[in-house]
């Protein structure tokens, strides 16, 4: 199964979810609307991973959702696809403090200093403990919000790192990566299937 993790001021019904549905028509894809509060968002995502952790899981997170996917990968050993990930959201989201509007739903919300603190507190848990070999990053060099060179430095040793000259923070033309994502996911599924067969035979 796949879990789509949306970014800041977005929702589960985003372009990445539509993209994943088109690429994986026969697979279960969960794409929850997450709370603004980071710890509450993580609790919701953890409950999903806990429920399905007996199955092969691929996390797909964009922007802030990439940080959440990074966090969950470190905690549960899941493979994660990171699309223009905001790996230090406590810094990159400082200019979003205060009143905001969800650009998918139109609903207003407030992003607070407490939310920034929660993200900052979560950072050591993921950056110091994660296995970069489980991470598959795709970035756009013209990202207007995040520095792709910093992302590359922070993800040394990751399983996949692909950069594109164009695409912006929203990561336009997702079709460019559908082959890579399919490869990552179905290699994961095959590995899990082989592991189970070895267990039965053993």
XYZ file of N, CA and C in Angstrom:
606
model
N 0.835 -1.189 0.000
C 0.000 0.000 0.000
C 0.875 1.246 0.000
N 0.255 2.381 -0.360
C 0.966 3.650 -0.377
C 0.235 4.648 0.513
N 0.997 5.520 1.143
C 0.419 6.585 1.959
C 0.913 7.919 1.405
N -0.015 8.713 0.907
C 0.310 10.041 0.391
C 0.212 11.053 1.533
N 1.290 11.799 1.751
C 1.340 12.747 2.868
C 1.478 14.161 2.300
N 0.417 14.927 2.416
C 0.394 16.253 1.803
C 1.235 17.262 2.576
N 1.500 18.371 1.928
C 2.328 19.403 2.523
C 1.524 20.464 3.262
N 2.219 21.522 3.620
C 1.633 22.623 4.379
C 0.535 23.300 3.560
N -0.578 23.624 4.223
C -1.693 24.344 3.611
C -2.304 23.578 2.439
N -2.213 22.249 2.496
C -2.789 21.424 1.441
C -3.762 20.430 2.069
N -4.150 19.424 1.315
C -5.078 18.417 1.831
C -4.791 17.091 1.154
N -5.458 16.059 1.629
C -5.256 14.740 1.056
C -5.698 14.633 -0.388
N -6.608 15.497 -0.801
C -7.094 15.493 -2.179
C -6.228 16.433 -3.016
N -4.945 16.097 -3.120
C -4.018 16.973 -3.828
C -3.569 16.341 -5.141
N -2.713 17.045 -5.870
C -2.286 16.548 -7.179
C -1.453 15.270 -7.056
N -0.711 15.138 -5.947
C 0.099 13.928 -5.771
C -0.784 12.702 -5.576
N -1.898 12.883 -4.878
C -2.828 11.768 -4.691
C -3.410 11.337 -6.034
N -3.827 12.301 -6.841
C -4.358 11.980 -8.166
C -3.300 11.276 -9.020
N -2.066 11.737 -8.927
C -0.965 11.126 -9.661
C -0.756 9.676 -9.234
N -0.732 9.426 -7.938
C -0.523 8.069 -7.440
C -1.662 7.141 -7.850
N -2.884 7.647 -7.840
C -4.019 6.826 -8.280
C -3.855 6.422 -9.742
N -3.323 7.309 -10.559
C -3.143 6.996 -11.984
C -2.000 6.001 -12.198
N -0.970 6.067 -11.359
C 0.195 5.202 -11.515
C -0.036 3.823 -10.901
N -0.831 3.771 -9.819
C -1.062 2.517 -9.096
C -2.569 2.237 -8.990
N -3.229 1.985 -10.125
C -4.697 1.820 -10.095
C -5.172 0.624 -9.275
N -4.325 -0.391 -9.104
C -4.771 -1.576 -8.372
C -4.315 -1.644 -6.936
N -3.655 -0.581 -6.446
C -3.094 -0.604 -5.099
C -3.910 0.261 -4.130
N -3.852 -0.104 -2.848
C -4.477 0.733 -1.830
C -3.636 1.989 -1.621
N -4.292 3.149 -1.696
C -3.605 4.421 -1.479
C -4.400 5.219 -0.452
N -3.771 5.516 0.673
C -4.402 6.341 1.699
C -3.819 7.742 1.614
N -4.705 8.738 1.723
C -4.263 10.127 1.610
C -5.080 10.979 2.582
N -4.739 10.934 3.861
C -5.557 11.618 4.870
C -5.382 13.137 4.853
N -6.449 13.830 5.271
C -6.352 15.260 5.569
C -5.750 15.387 6.961
N -4.579 15.986 7.045
C -3.863 16.023 8.323
C -4.137 17.294 9.112
N -4.102 17.196 10.438
C -4.238 18.393 11.282
C -3.066 19.340 11.069
N -3.289 20.609 11.391
C -2.218 21.604 11.293
C -1.144 21.328 12.339
N -1.546 20.922 13.527
C -0.588 20.671 14.600
C 0.309 19.496 14.229
N 1.620 19.682 14.171
C 2.518 18.607 13.737
C 2.414 17.319 14.537
N 2.378 17.414 15.860
C 2.313 16.187 16.663
C 1.007 15.431 16.407
N -0.087 16.164 16.212
C -1.363 15.516 15.911
C -1.312 14.856 14.538
N -0.667 15.516 13.581
C -0.511 14.933 12.249
C 0.298 13.646 12.308
N 1.381 13.673 13.060
C 2.223 12.488 13.195
C 1.466 11.352 13.875
N 0.687 11.661 14.896
C -0.089 10.609 15.571
C -1.045 9.937 14.587
N -1.683 10.732 13.736
C -2.615 10.165 12.756
C -1.876 9.270 11.760
N -0.723 9.724 11.315
C 0.057 8.930 10.370
C 0.619 7.678 11.029
N 1.036 7.801 12.271
C 1.539 6.625 12.994
C 0.451 5.566 13.132
N -0.779 5.987 13.357
C -1.872 5.025 13.503
C -2.090 4.249 12.205
N -1.879 4.916 11.059
C -2.001 4.234 9.768
C -0.883 3.211 9.604
N 0.358 3.626 9.882
C 1.491 2.717 9.726
C 1.362 1.535 10.680
N 0.935 1.805 11.909
C 0.761 0.720 12.881
C -0.289 -0.283 12.395
N -1.349 0.219 11.800
C -2.437 -0.654 11.341
C -1.991 -1.555 10.200
N -1.143 -1.038 9.326
C -0.772 -1.785 8.121
C 0.695 -2.210 8.094
N 1.358 -2.196 9.228
C 2.797 -2.449 9.211
C 3.168 -3.877 8.848
N 2.200 -4.760 8.789
C 2.466 -6.109 8.307
C 2.536 -6.190 6.799
N 2.164 -5.097 6.126
C 2.173 -5.034 4.671
C 3.323 -4.148 4.187
N 3.755 -4.331 2.929
C 4.740 -3.387 2.376
C 4.110 -2.003 2.262
N 4.778 -0.993 2.821
C 4.254 0.376 2.832
C 5.274 1.294 2.182
N 4.802 2.108 1.248
C 5.636 3.161 0.680
C 5.001 4.501 1.035
N 5.756 5.328 1.745
C 5.309 6.663 2.090
C 5.704 7.608 0.964
N 4.796 8.503 0.597
C 5.087 9.501 -0.425
C 4.730 10.866 0.152
N 5.751 11.649 0.489
C 5.509 12.939 1.146
C 6.072 14.094 0.350
N 5.302 15.174 0.262
C 5.767 16.363 -0.452
C 5.892 17.533 0.508
N 6.977 18.287 0.371
C 7.240 19.479 1.186
C 7.218 19.118 2.678
N 6.326 19.717 3.477
C 6.225 19.346 4.885
C 5.891 17.860 5.028
N 5.082 17.349 4.114
C 4.773 15.921 4.125
C 6.011 15.069 3.923
N 7.020 15.628 3.230
C 8.286 14.926 3.086
C 9.004 14.787 4.418
N 8.902 15.815 5.247
C 9.487 15.736 6.592
C 8.765 14.680 7.417
N 7.432 14.661 7.336
C 6.678 13.655 8.076
C 7.041 12.239 7.594
N 7.187 12.079 6.273
C 7.566 10.770 5.730
C 8.965 10.377 6.205
N 9.857 11.344 6.257
C 11.220 11.148 6.755
C 11.176 10.680 8.213
N 10.355 11.320 9.008
C 10.196 10.975 10.425
C 9.682 9.539 10.572
N 8.638 9.197 9.819
C 8.050 7.865 9.920
C 9.000 6.790 9.412
N 9.765 7.111 8.383
C 10.760 6.162 7.877
C 11.783 5.836 8.952
N 12.222 6.868 9.668
C 13.200 6.659 10.739
C 12.622 5.813 11.869
N 11.362 6.018 12.182
C 10.752 5.313 13.309
C 10.374 3.876 12.974
N 9.863 3.652 11.755
C 9.302 2.340 11.423
C 10.114 1.563 10.387
N 11.143 2.182 9.819
C 11.925 1.485 8.805
C 11.202 1.341 7.480
N 10.315 2.281 7.177
C 9.577 2.266 5.914
C 10.373 2.974 4.821
N 10.202 2.518 3.587
C 10.724 3.272 2.458
C 9.860 4.515 2.251
N 10.488 5.600 1.827
C 9.769 6.854 1.659
C 10.245 7.593 0.417
N 9.302 8.036 -0.396
C 9.581 8.915 -1.525
C 9.355 10.345 -1.056
N 10.365 11.195 -1.229
C 10.308 12.580 -0.767
C 10.317 13.509 -1.975
N 9.253 14.286 -2.128
C 9.128 15.202 -3.264
C 9.346 16.629 -2.773
N 10.439 17.256 -3.209
C 10.791 18.595 -2.713
C 10.580 18.668 -1.198
N 11.228 17.790 -0.441
C 10.946 17.731 0.999
C 11.483 18.930 1.765
N 10.696 19.392 2.717
C 11.131 20.444 3.635
C 11.719 19.745 4.856
N 13.029 19.511 4.830
C 13.661 18.705 5.872
C 13.910 19.489 7.151
N 13.835 20.808 7.074
C 13.924 21.643 8.273
C 12.741 22.612 8.270
N 11.525 22.085 8.418
C 10.330 22.929 8.296
C 10.204 23.985 9.376
N 10.857 23.787 10.503
C 10.830 24.797 11.559
C 11.518 26.080 11.100
N 12.360 25.973 10.081
C 13.002 27.161 9.497
C 12.255 27.637 8.259
N 11.916 26.712 7.364
C 11.317 27.111 6.090
C 9.885 27.625 6.229
N 9.222 27.299 7.344
C 7.834 27.743 7.525
C 7.698 28.944 8.456
N 8.805 29.534 8.839
C 8.728 30.696 9.729
C 7.914 31.837 9.112
N 7.996 31.987 7.804
C 7.260 33.087 7.165
C 5.774 32.785 7.021
N 5.337 31.602 7.490
C 3.919 31.232 7.424
C 3.217 31.382 8.773
N 3.929 31.888 9.780
C 3.302 32.082 11.084
C 2.116 33.032 10.963
N 1.042 32.692 11.696
C -0.137 33.554 11.687
C -1.274 32.956 10.880
N -2.105 33.823 10.317
C -3.295 33.389 9.581
C -2.937 32.859 8.199
N -3.550 31.726 7.848
C -3.339 31.097 6.547
C -4.670 30.588 6.008
N -4.675 30.222 4.746
C -5.843 29.617 4.122
C -5.391 28.381 3.366
N -6.064 27.262 3.602
C -5.749 26.034 2.887
C -6.089 26.224 1.413
N -5.083 26.086 0.538
C -5.337 26.417 -0.857
C -6.127 25.334 -1.591
N -6.318 24.159 -0.968
C -7.178 23.137 -1.574
C -8.622 23.261 -1.119
N -8.827 23.522 0.164
C -10.177 23.541 0.725
C -10.730 24.943 0.929
N -9.850 25.951 0.992
C -10.289 27.317 1.263
C -10.535 27.608 2.731
N -10.252 26.632 3.602
C -10.499 26.812 5.030
C -9.357 27.606 5.686
N -9.700 28.575 6.534
C -8.660 29.339 7.239
C -8.081 28.532 8.399
N -6.818 28.781 8.732
C -6.202 28.166 9.891
C -5.064 29.057 10.369
N -4.624 28.804 11.609
C -3.557 29.597 12.209
C -2.360 28.689 12.456
N -1.200 29.133 12.018
C 0.043 28.414 12.239
C 0.833 29.175 13.295
N 1.212 28.480 14.386
C 1.700 29.160 15.577
C 3.162 28.844 15.908
N 3.690 29.599 16.852
C 5.037 29.341 17.368
C 5.128 27.954 17.996
N 4.052 27.494 18.616
C 4.033 26.154 19.196
C 4.194 25.094 18.115
N 3.593 25.317 16.962
C 3.739 24.372 15.856
C 5.194 24.326 15.384
N 5.822 25.494 15.306
C 7.240 25.558 14.938
C 8.085 24.794 15.957
N 7.778 24.973 17.234
C 8.529 24.286 18.294
C 8.389 22.769 18.164
N 7.185 22.310 17.888
C 6.979 20.865 17.742
C 7.820 20.307 16.597
N 7.875 21.023 15.482
C 8.685 20.578 14.354
C 10.170 20.574 14.713
N 10.604 21.589 15.437
C 12.002 21.664 15.847
C 12.343 20.506 16.792
N 11.427 20.187 17.694
C 11.666 19.094 18.640
C 11.705 17.736 17.943
N 10.970 17.615 16.848
C 10.936 16.348 16.113
C 12.190 16.127 15.280
N 12.876 17.184 14.940
C 13.992 17.105 13.998
C 15.095 16.144 14.440
N 15.592 16.210 15.689
C 16.665 15.276 16.086
C 16.231 13.819 16.006
N 14.942 13.567 16.247
C 14.446 12.193 16.234
C 14.585 11.574 14.851
N 14.451 12.384 13.813
C 14.526 11.855 12.459
C 15.925 11.979 11.885
N 16.570 13.114 12.072
C 17.848 13.357 11.407
C 18.958 12.481 11.971
N 18.893 12.169 13.245
C 19.962 11.392 13.873
C 19.724 9.885 13.821
N 18.465 9.489 13.621
C 18.145 8.068 13.731
C 17.802 7.394 12.410
N 17.507 8.152 11.364
C 16.990 7.555 10.140
C 18.028 6.809 9.311
N 17.561 5.837 8.524
C 18.380 5.102 7.572
C 18.165 5.734 6.203
N 19.137 6.479 5.724
C 18.990 7.184 4.460
C 18.832 6.240 3.269
N 19.234 4.995 3.434
C 19.063 4.031 2.355
C 17.611 3.755 2.021
N 16.704 4.098 2.939
C 15.271 3.890 2.724
C 14.604 5.087 2.049
N 15.368 6.141 1.798
C 14.803 7.385 1.287
C 15.070 7.539 -0.208
N 14.063 8.052 -0.905
C 14.141 8.239 -2.355
C 13.660 9.659 -2.660
N 14.599 10.545 -2.914
C 14.280 11.967 -3.031
C 14.251 12.420 -4.487
N 13.258 13.250 -4.789
C 13.115 13.868 -6.103
C 12.911 15.360 -5.878
N 13.791 16.166 -6.447
C 13.738 17.607 -6.184
C 13.786 18.392 -7.490
N 13.274 19.615 -7.417
C 13.322 20.538 -8.549
C 14.281 21.674 -8.200
N 15.233 21.914 -9.074
C 16.272 22.895 -8.779
C 15.742 24.323 -8.767
N 14.588 24.555 -9.406
C 14.007 25.903 -9.396
C 12.950 26.066 -8.305
N 12.975 25.183 -7.313
C 12.063 25.278 -6.163
C 12.201 26.666 -5.542
N 11.092 27.400 -5.507
C 11.127 28.784 -5.024
C 11.087 28.900 -3.511
N 10.872 27.780 -2.814
C 10.799 27.823 -1.351
C 11.962 27.113 -0.670
N 12.516 26.110 -1.312
C 13.528 25.280 -0.660
C 14.799 25.204 -1.507
N 15.933 25.065 -0.841
C 17.233 24.959 -1.491
C 17.547 23.486 -1.745
N 17.494 23.078 -2.997
C 17.701 21.665 -3.325
C 19.116 21.195 -2.980
N 20.094 22.109 -2.973
C 21.467 21.705 -2.631
C 21.570 21.335 -1.158
N 20.837 22.033 -0.314
C 20.815 21.691 1.109
C 20.156 20.333 1.314
N 19.080 20.082 0.571
C 18.407 18.789 0.658
C 19.370 17.665 0.302
N 20.135 17.851 -0.756
C 21.084 16.820 -1.179
C 22.142 16.567 -0.107
N 22.640 17.630 0.515
C 23.641 17.473 1.572
C 23.079 16.703 2.764
N 21.816 16.974 3.091
C 21.210 16.330 4.251
C 20.847 14.871 3.996
N 20.757 14.489 2.717
C 20.336 13.128 2.377
C 21.475 12.302 1.784
N 22.687 12.575 2.222
C 23.835 11.800 1.758
C 23.594 10.313 2.041
N 23.800 9.493 1.026
C 23.634 8.061 1.201
C 22.221 7.563 0.983
N 21.340 8.434 0.481
C 19.954 8.003 0.296
C 19.859 7.019 -0.869
N 18.796 6.229 -0.874
C 18.640 5.191 -1.874
C 18.510 5.727 -3.281
N 17.853 6.873 -3.422
C 17.651 7.513 -4.728
C 17.710 9.014 -4.540
N 18.395 9.694 -5.435
C 18.339 11.157 -5.447
C 18.350 11.615 -6.900
N 17.230 12.226 -7.314
C 17.085 12.699 -8.688
C 16.685 14.162 -8.650
N 17.377 14.992 -9.418
C 17.027 16.405 -9.489
C 16.644 16.777 -10.911
N 15.692 17.693 -11.014
C 15.230 18.203 -12.307
C 15.451 19.708 -12.332
N 15.773 20.242 -13.497
C 16.015 21.679 -13.613
C 14.745 22.479 -13.358
N 13.604 21.966 -13.805
C 12.348 22.705 -13.708
C 11.288 21.896 -12.968
N 10.271 22.609 -12.487
C 9.152 21.956 -11.808
C 8.602 22.758 -10.655
N 9.456 23.645 -10.086
C 8.996 24.485 -8.984
C 8.687 23.701 -7.728
N 8.266 24.423 -6.691
C 7.973 23.756 -5.424
C 6.795 22.800 -5.538
N 5.854 23.113 -6.411
C 4.686 22.238 -6.575
C 5.016 20.947 -7.320
N 6.185 20.848 -7.890
C 6.667 19.688 -8.619
C 5.750 19.383 -9.808
N 5.828 20.237 -10.812
C 5.047 20.041 -12.029
C 5.558 18.826 -12.800
N 4.727 18.302 -13.682
C 5.101 17.166 -14.536
C 5.530 15.952 -13.726
N 4.671 15.535 -12.826
C 4.985 14.369 -11.997
C 5.186 13.100 -12.820
N 4.649 13.097 -14.039
C 4.785 11.920 -14.891
C 6.249 11.557 -15.130
N 7.135 12.514 -14.974
C 8.563 12.260 -15.176
C 9.108 11.208 -14.215
N 8.468 11.056 -13.071
C 9.018 10.156 -12.056
C 8.191 8.889 -11.873
N 7.172 8.697 -12.711
C 6.306 7.544 -12.462
C 7.047 6.220 -12.626
N 8.003 6.153 -13.566
C 8.765 4.920 -13.720
C 9.599 4.600 -12.494
N 10.247 5.614 -11.931
C 11.072 5.416 -10.736
C 10.227 5.020 -9.535
N 9.084 5.663 -9.367
C 8.230 5.343 -8.220
C 7.673 3.932 -8.350
N 7.289 3.549 -9.546
C 6.816 2.175 -9.753
C 7.927 1.176 -9.419
N 9.134 1.470 -9.863
C 10.256 0.574 -9.569
C 10.474 0.441 -8.069
N 10.501 1.567 -7.371
C 10.735 1.554 -5.928
C 9.649 0.742 -5.211
N 8.395 0.996 -5.594
C 7.289 0.333 -4.897
C 7.266 -1.164 -5.174
N 7.391 -1.558 -6.435
C 7.247 -2.981 -6.738
C 8.479 -3.782 -6.338
N 9.646 -3.152 -6.245
C 10.796 -3.831 -5.642
C 10.540 -4.076 -4.163
N 9.896 -3.126 -3.510
C 9.542 -3.278 -2.098
C 8.544 -4.420 -1.916
N 7.539 -4.461 -2.789
C 6.533 -5.522 -2.714
C 7.177 -6.885 -2.946
N 8.056 -6.976 -3.943
C 8.728 -8.249 -4.237
C 9.598 -8.691 -3.068
N 10.332 -7.754 -2.477
C 11.186 -8.092 -1.347
C 10.363 -8.641 -0.189
N 9.210 -8.020 0.066
C 8.346 -8.484 1.155
C 7.777 -9.864 0.828
N 7.392 -10.072 -0.427
C 6.848 -11.372 -0.834
C 7.910 -12.463 -0.690
N 9.136 -12.160 -1.139
C 10.217 -13.146 -1.029
C 10.538 -13.449 0.436
N 10.492 -12.424 1.269
C 10.765 -12.606 2.693
C 9.733 -13.542 3.320
N 8.469 -13.354 2.955
C 7.418 -14.206 3.512
C 7.574 -15.638 3.039
N 7.941 -15.806 1.752
C 8.114 -17.158 1.220
C 9.290 -17.854 1.916
N 10.365 -17.105 2.157
C 11.514 -17.686 2.869
C 11.114 -18.108 4.264
N 10.249 -17.323 4.904
C 9.792 -17.643 6.249
C 8.970 -18.908 6.270
N 8.122 -19.074 5.254
C 7.292 -20.285 5.177
C 8.146 -21.504 4.903
N 9.088 -21.360 3.962
C 9.947 -22.488 3.607
C 10.896 -22.854 4.748
N 11.307 -21.795 5.504
C 12.232 -22.075 6.602
C 11.555 -22.780 7.748
